[in-house]
XYZ file of C-alpha atoms in Angstrom:
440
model
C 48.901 111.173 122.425
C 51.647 111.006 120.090
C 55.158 108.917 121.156
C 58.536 110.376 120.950
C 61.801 107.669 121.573
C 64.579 108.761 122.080
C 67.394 106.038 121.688
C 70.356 106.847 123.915
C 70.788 108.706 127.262
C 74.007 110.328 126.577
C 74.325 113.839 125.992
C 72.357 114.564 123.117
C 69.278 112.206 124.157
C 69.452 113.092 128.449
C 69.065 116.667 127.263
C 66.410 116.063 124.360
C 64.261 114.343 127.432
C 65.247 117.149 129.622
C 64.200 119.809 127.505
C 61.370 118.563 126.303
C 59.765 117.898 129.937
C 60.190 121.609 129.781
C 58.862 122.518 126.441
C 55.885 120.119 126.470
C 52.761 120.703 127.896
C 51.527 117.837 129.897
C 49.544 115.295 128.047
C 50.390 116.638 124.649
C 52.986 113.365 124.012
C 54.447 111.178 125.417
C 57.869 110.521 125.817
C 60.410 106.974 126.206
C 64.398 107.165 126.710
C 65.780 103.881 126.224
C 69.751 103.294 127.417
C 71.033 100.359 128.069
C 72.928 102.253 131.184
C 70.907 103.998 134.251
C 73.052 107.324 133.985
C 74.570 109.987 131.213
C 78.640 109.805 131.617
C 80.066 113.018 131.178
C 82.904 111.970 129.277
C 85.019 115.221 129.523
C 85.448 113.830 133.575
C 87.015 110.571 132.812
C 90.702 111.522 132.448
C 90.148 112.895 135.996
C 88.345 109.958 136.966
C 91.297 107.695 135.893
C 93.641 110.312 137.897
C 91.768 110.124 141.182
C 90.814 113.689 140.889
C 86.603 113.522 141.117
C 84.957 110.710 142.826
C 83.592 108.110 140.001
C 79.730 108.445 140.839
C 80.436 112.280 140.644
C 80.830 111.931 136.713
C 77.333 110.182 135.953
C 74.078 111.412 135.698
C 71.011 109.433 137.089
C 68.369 109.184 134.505
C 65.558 108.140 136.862
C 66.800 110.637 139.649
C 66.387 113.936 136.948
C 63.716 113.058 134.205
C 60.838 113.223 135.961
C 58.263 112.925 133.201
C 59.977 110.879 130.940
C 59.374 106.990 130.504
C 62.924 105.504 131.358
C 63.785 101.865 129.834
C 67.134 100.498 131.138
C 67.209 98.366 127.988
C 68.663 98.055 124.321
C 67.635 99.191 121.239
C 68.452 96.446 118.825
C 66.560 97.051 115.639
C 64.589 100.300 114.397
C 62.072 99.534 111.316
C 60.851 103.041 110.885
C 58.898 102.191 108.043
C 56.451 100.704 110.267
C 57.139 103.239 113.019
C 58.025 100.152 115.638
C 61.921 99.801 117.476
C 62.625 96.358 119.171
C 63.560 96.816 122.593
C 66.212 94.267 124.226
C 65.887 94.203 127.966
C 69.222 92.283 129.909
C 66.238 89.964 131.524
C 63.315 89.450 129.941
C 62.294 88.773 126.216
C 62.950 91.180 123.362
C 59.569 93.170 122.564
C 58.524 96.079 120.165
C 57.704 99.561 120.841
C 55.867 101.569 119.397
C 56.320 105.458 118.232
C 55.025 108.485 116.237
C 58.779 109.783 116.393
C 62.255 108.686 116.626
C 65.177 110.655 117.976
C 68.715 108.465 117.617
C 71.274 109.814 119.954
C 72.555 106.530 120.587
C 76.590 108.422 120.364
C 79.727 106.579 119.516
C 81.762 104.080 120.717
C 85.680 103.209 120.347
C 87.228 103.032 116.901
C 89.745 100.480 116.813
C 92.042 98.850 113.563
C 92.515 94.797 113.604
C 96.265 95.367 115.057
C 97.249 92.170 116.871
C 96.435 92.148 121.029
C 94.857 95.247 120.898
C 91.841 93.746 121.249
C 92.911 91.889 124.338
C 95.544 93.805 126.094
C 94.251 97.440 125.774
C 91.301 99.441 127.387
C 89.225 102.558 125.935
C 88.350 105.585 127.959
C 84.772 106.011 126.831
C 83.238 104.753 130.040
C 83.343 105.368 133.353
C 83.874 101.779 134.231
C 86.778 101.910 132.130
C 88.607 105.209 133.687
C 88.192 103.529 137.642
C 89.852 100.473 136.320
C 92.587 102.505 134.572
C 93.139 104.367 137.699
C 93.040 100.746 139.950
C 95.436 99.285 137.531
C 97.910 102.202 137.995
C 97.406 102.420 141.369
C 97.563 98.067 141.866
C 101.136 98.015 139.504
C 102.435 100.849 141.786
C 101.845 98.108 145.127
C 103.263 95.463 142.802
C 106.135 97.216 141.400
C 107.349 98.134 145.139
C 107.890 94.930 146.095
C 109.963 93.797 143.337
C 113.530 94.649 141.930
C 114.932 96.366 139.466
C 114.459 94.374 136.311
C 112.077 93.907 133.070
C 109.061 92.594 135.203
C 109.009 96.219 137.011
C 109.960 98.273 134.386
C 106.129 96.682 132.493
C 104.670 97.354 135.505
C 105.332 100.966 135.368
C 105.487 101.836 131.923
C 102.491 103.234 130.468
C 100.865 103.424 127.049
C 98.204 105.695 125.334
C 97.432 105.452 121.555
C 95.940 108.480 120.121
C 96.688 112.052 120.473
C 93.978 113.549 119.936
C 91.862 115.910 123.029
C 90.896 112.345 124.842
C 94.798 110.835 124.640
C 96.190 113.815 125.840
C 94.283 114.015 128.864
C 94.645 111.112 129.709
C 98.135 110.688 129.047
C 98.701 113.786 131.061
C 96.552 113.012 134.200
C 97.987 109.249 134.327
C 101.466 111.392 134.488
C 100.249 113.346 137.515
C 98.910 110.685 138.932
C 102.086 108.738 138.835
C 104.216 111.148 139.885
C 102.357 111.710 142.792
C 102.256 108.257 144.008
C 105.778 108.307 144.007
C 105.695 110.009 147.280
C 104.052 106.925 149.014
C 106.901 104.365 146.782
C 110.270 105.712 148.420
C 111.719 103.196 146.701
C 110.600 104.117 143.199
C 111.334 107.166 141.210
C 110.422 109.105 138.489
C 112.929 107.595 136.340
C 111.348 104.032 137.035
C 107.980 105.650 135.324
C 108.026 104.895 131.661
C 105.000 106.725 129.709
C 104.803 106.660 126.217
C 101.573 108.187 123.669
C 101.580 106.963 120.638
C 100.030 109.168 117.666
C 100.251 108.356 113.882
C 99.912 111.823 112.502
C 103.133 114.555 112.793
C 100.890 116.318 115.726
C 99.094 116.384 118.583
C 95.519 117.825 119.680
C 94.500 118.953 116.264
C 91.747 121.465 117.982
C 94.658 124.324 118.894
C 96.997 125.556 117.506
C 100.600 124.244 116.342
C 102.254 127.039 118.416
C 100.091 125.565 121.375
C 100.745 122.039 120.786
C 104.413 122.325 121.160
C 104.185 123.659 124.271
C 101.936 120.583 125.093
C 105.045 118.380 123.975
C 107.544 120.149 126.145
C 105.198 120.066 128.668
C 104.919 116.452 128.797
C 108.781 115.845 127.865
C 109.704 118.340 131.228
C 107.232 115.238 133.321
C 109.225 112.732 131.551
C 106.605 111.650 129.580
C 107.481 110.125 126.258
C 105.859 111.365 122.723
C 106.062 109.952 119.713
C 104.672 111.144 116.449
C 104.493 109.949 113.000
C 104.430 106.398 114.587
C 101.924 103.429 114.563
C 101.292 101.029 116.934
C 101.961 97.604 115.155
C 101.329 94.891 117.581
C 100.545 94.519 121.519
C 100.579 90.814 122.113
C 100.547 89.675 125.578
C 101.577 93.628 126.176
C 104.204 93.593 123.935
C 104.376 97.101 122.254
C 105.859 96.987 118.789
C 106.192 100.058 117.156
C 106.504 101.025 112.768
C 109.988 102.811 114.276
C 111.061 99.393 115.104
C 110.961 100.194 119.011
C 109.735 97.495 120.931
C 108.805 97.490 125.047
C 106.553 95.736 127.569
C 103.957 97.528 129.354
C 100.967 96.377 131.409
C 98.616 99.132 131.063
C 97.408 100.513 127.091
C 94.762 102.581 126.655
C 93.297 103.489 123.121
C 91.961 106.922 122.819
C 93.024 106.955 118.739
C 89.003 107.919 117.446
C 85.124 107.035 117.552
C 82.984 105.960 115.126
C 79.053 106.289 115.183
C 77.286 103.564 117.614
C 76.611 100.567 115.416
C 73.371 99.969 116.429
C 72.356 102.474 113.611
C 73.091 99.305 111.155
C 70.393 97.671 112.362
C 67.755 100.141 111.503
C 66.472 100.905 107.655
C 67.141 104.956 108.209
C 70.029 105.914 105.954
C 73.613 106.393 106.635
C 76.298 107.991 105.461
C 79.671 106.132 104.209
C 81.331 106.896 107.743
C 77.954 104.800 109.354
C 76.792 108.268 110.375
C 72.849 109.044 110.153
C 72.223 111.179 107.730
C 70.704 114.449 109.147
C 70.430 118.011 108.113
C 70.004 121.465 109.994
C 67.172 120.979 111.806
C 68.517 117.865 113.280
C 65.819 115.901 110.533
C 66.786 112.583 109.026
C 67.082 112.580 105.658
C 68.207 110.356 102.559
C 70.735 110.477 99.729
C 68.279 112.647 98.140
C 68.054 115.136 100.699
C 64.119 114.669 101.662
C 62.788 114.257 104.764
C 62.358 110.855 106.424
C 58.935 112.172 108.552
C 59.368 111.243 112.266
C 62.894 110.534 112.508
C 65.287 112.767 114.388
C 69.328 112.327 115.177
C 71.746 114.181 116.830
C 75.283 113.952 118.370
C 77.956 111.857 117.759
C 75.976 109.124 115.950
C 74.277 111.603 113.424
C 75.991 113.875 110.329
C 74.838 117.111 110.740
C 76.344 120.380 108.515
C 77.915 122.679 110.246
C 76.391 126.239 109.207
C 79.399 128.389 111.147
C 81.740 126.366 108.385
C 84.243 125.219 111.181
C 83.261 121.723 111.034
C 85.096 118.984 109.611
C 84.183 118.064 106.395
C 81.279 120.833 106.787
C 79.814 118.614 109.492
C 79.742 119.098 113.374
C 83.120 117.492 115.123
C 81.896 114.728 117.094
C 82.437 116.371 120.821
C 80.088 117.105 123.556
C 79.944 120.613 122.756
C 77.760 119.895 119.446
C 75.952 117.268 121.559
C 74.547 119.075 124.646
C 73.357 122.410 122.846
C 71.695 119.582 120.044
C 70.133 117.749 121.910
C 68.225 120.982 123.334
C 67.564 122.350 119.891
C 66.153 119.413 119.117
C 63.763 119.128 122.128
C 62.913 122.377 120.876
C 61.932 121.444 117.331
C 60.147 118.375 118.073
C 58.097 120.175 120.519
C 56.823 122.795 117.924
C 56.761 119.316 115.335
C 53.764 117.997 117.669
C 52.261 121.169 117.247
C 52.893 121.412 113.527
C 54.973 124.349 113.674
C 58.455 124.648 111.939
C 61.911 123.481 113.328
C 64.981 125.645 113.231
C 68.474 125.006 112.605
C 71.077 124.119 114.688
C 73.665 126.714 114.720
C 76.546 127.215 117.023
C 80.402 128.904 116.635
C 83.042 126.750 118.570
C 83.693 128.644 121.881
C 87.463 127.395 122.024
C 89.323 124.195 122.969
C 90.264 123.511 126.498
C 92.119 120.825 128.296
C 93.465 119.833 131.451
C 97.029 118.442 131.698
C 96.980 117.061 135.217
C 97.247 119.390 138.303
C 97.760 123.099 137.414
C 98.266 122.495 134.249
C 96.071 123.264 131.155
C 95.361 125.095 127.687
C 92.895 126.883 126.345
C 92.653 127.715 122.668
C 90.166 130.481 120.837
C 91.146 131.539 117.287
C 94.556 132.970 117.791
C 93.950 133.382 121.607
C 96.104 130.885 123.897
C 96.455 130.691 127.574
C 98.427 128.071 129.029
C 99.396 127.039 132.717
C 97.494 127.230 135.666
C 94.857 130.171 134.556
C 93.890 127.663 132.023
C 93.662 124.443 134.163
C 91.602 126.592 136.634
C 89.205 127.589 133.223
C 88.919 124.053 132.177
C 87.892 122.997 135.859
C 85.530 125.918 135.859
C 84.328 125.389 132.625
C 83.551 121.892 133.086
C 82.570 121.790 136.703
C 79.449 123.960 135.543
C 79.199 122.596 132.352
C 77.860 118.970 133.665
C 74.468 118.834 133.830
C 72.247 119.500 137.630
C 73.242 121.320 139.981
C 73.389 118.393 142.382
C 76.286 116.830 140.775
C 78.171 120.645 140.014
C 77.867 120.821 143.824
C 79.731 117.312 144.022
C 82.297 117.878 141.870
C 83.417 121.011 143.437
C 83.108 119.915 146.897
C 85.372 117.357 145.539
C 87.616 119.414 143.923
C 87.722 121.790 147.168
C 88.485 118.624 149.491
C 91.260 117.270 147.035
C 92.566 120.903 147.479
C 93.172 120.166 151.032
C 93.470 116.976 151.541
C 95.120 115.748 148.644
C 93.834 113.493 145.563
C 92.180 109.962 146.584
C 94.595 107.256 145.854
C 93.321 104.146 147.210
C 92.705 101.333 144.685
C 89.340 99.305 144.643
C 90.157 96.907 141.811
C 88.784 93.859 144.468
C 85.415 95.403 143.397
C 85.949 92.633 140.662
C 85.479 89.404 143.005
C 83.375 91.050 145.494
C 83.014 87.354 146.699
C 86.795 86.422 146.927
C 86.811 87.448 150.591
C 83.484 85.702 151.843
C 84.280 82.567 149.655
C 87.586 82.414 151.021
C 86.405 81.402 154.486
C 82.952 80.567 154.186
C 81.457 77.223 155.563
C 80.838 74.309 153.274
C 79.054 70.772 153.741
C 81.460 68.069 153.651
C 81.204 65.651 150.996
């Protein structure tokens, strides 16, 4: 029985597995998922997550709970040698070991794209991970406690100033949730105010959110500048030491909370395999979601899609005539691809992967969102309600839909959850702090 691996669980290889436990008959192949993480994250949920918005464990698939025929390795993948058909596995205990497989499907995503700008490195946090969104939201929540207790002065005003680098679809979301979220703490901080709030985003190019339209991204601005939320353009971020913020405008300020949103770049754990890649560290791929090299042939048995694979796009709205590395492209490839390595183990042919944008929608904190289609723009309410609609049924199993609006319907009436859990950290502070010891 033939062996399919899929490396990754995100959303191109959790829907791969799903699919093909649907496409595939039973006993005509096998087939491994290897993530180093028990769960999908659906990324589009983090901004929210970081705002208080949806419970944490709401945003995460279970791998185990959902694939049901699939072979699921809680592992890494640290080297693929497709030439002889064999991936190393990396387990967190335990000795590495190989694998063997007939195919290979890399969906192993992206992760953050940083630039070697001093204390970045240190002092900031990405927002790719859901472990990273409930500490942004504990940090926020923590400086708010801290903050209250102190006077006015340069050790509050770091406290509650705020940073975000990158304006992209990720920044802005997050920028504008962290805003909500602040101003809504305010309520509980009678001695804090809105003008004690300091949030600034940070985006090098003369824009922001590239996916709509100008029109719609000054509205965005205005938006943001009516919250009292700080953007600016054409600037770089030239230094954070010890949360220093120095700007190429030559403004400088202190904050103790920077998150970097600015770009992704293909998971590098495609360097350590011998299939090719492209100059961006991209797998090369074509239509049918097929590896191939510089020559354009097909590398037989190896498969990519999502973030960590180039793929053309055929509708001619992609980037450099490749698929935009978003969740869109990676859910509906990852079941194309289930679909064409299914009729692969029967020696049939694959199809393409073809699929028109369906618009651009984002949600700016409470009430608040765009949406973007061609020339089409909706702004306001009517589109925060879409983009909670749109991504409350978007997230895959029905279980965790039903969460997240029971969520969303509880938050409605009893107000976001704004309790910090950042002790989570030293779980054994408390115990340790008064347990028994032998004397000495």
């Amino acid at each position: 029985m033939p062996r399919i691996l899929i490396v990754g669980g995100g959303y191109a290889g959790f829907y791969t597995a799903l699919k093909l436990e649907k496409h595939l008959r039973r006993g005509e192949a096998e087939v491994v998922m290897v993530d180093p993480l028990p769960y999908m994250t659906y990324q589009p949920f983090l901004p929210e997550v970081a705002a208080g918005s949806i419970e944490p464990r709401h945003a995460v698939v279970s791998h185990r709970r959902h694939l049901k025929r699939t072979t699921v390795i809680t592992a890494r993948v640290t080297g693929i040698d497709h030439a002889k058909k064999t991936a190393t596995i990396t387990p967190e205990v335990g000795e590495p070991y190989e694998l063997e497989y007939d195919h290979v499907v890399v969906t192993a995503g992206s992760v953050s794209r940083t630039f070697p700008i001093p204390g970045v490195a240190d002092e900031a946090i990405g927002m790719k991970s859901i472990e990273e969104a409930v500490a942004v939201r504990d940090r926020l929540i923590d400086n708010f406690h801290r903050a209250a207790l102190l006077p006015a002065g340069p050790e509050r005003d770091r406290l509650l100033t705020v940073v975000v680098v990158g304006g992209g679809f990720a920044g802005i979301e997050t920028f504008a949730e962290l805003r909500s979220l602040a101003s809504s703490l305010l309520a509980q901080y009678p001695g804090l105010t809105i003008d004690d709030t300091r949030f600034h985003l940070i985006e090098a190019m003369g824009r922001i959110m590239p996916e709509v339209s100008l029109k719609t991204s000054h509205w965005v601005l205005k938006n943001l500048a009516q919250r009292a939320a700080t953007v600016h353009l054409d600037t770089q971020l030239t230094s954070a030491v010890g949360g220093r913020i120095e700007l190429s405008t030559g403004e400088t300020f202190e904050s103790d909370l920077i998150i970097w949103t600015a770009g992704v770049m293909a998971n590098p754990v495609v360097r350590n395999t011998d299939l090719p890649v492209e100059e961006r560290g991209r797998l090369r791929a074509q239509a049918e979601l097929r590896v191939i090299d510089e020559g354009g042939a097909v590398v037989e048995g190896a498969w990519a899609a999502g973030d960590v694979a180039a793929v053309p796009d055929l509708t001619g709205g992609g980037v450099g005539g490749f698929c935009v590395p978003n969740a869109q492209h990676a859910v509906r490839q990852g079941k194309q691809l289930a679909k064409n390595l299914a009729a692969a183990v029967r020696g049939e042919a694959p199809k393409q992967y073809i699929h028109k944008n369906l618009g651009a929608v984002a949600g700016l904190g409470l009430w608040v969102g765009v949406y973007q289609w061609r020339n089409l723009a909706i702004k306001g309410w009517i589109a925060w309600i879409m983009h909670r609609g749109y991504h409350g049924l978007a997230v895959p199993m029905w279980e965790r839909k039903l969460r997240v609006f029971s969520g969303w319907i509880g938050h409605f009436f009893l107000r976001r959850d704004m309790v910090s859990l950042a002790a989570r950290e030293t779980p054994k502070a408390y115990f340790q702090e008064f347990a028994s010891r032998p004397k000495a």
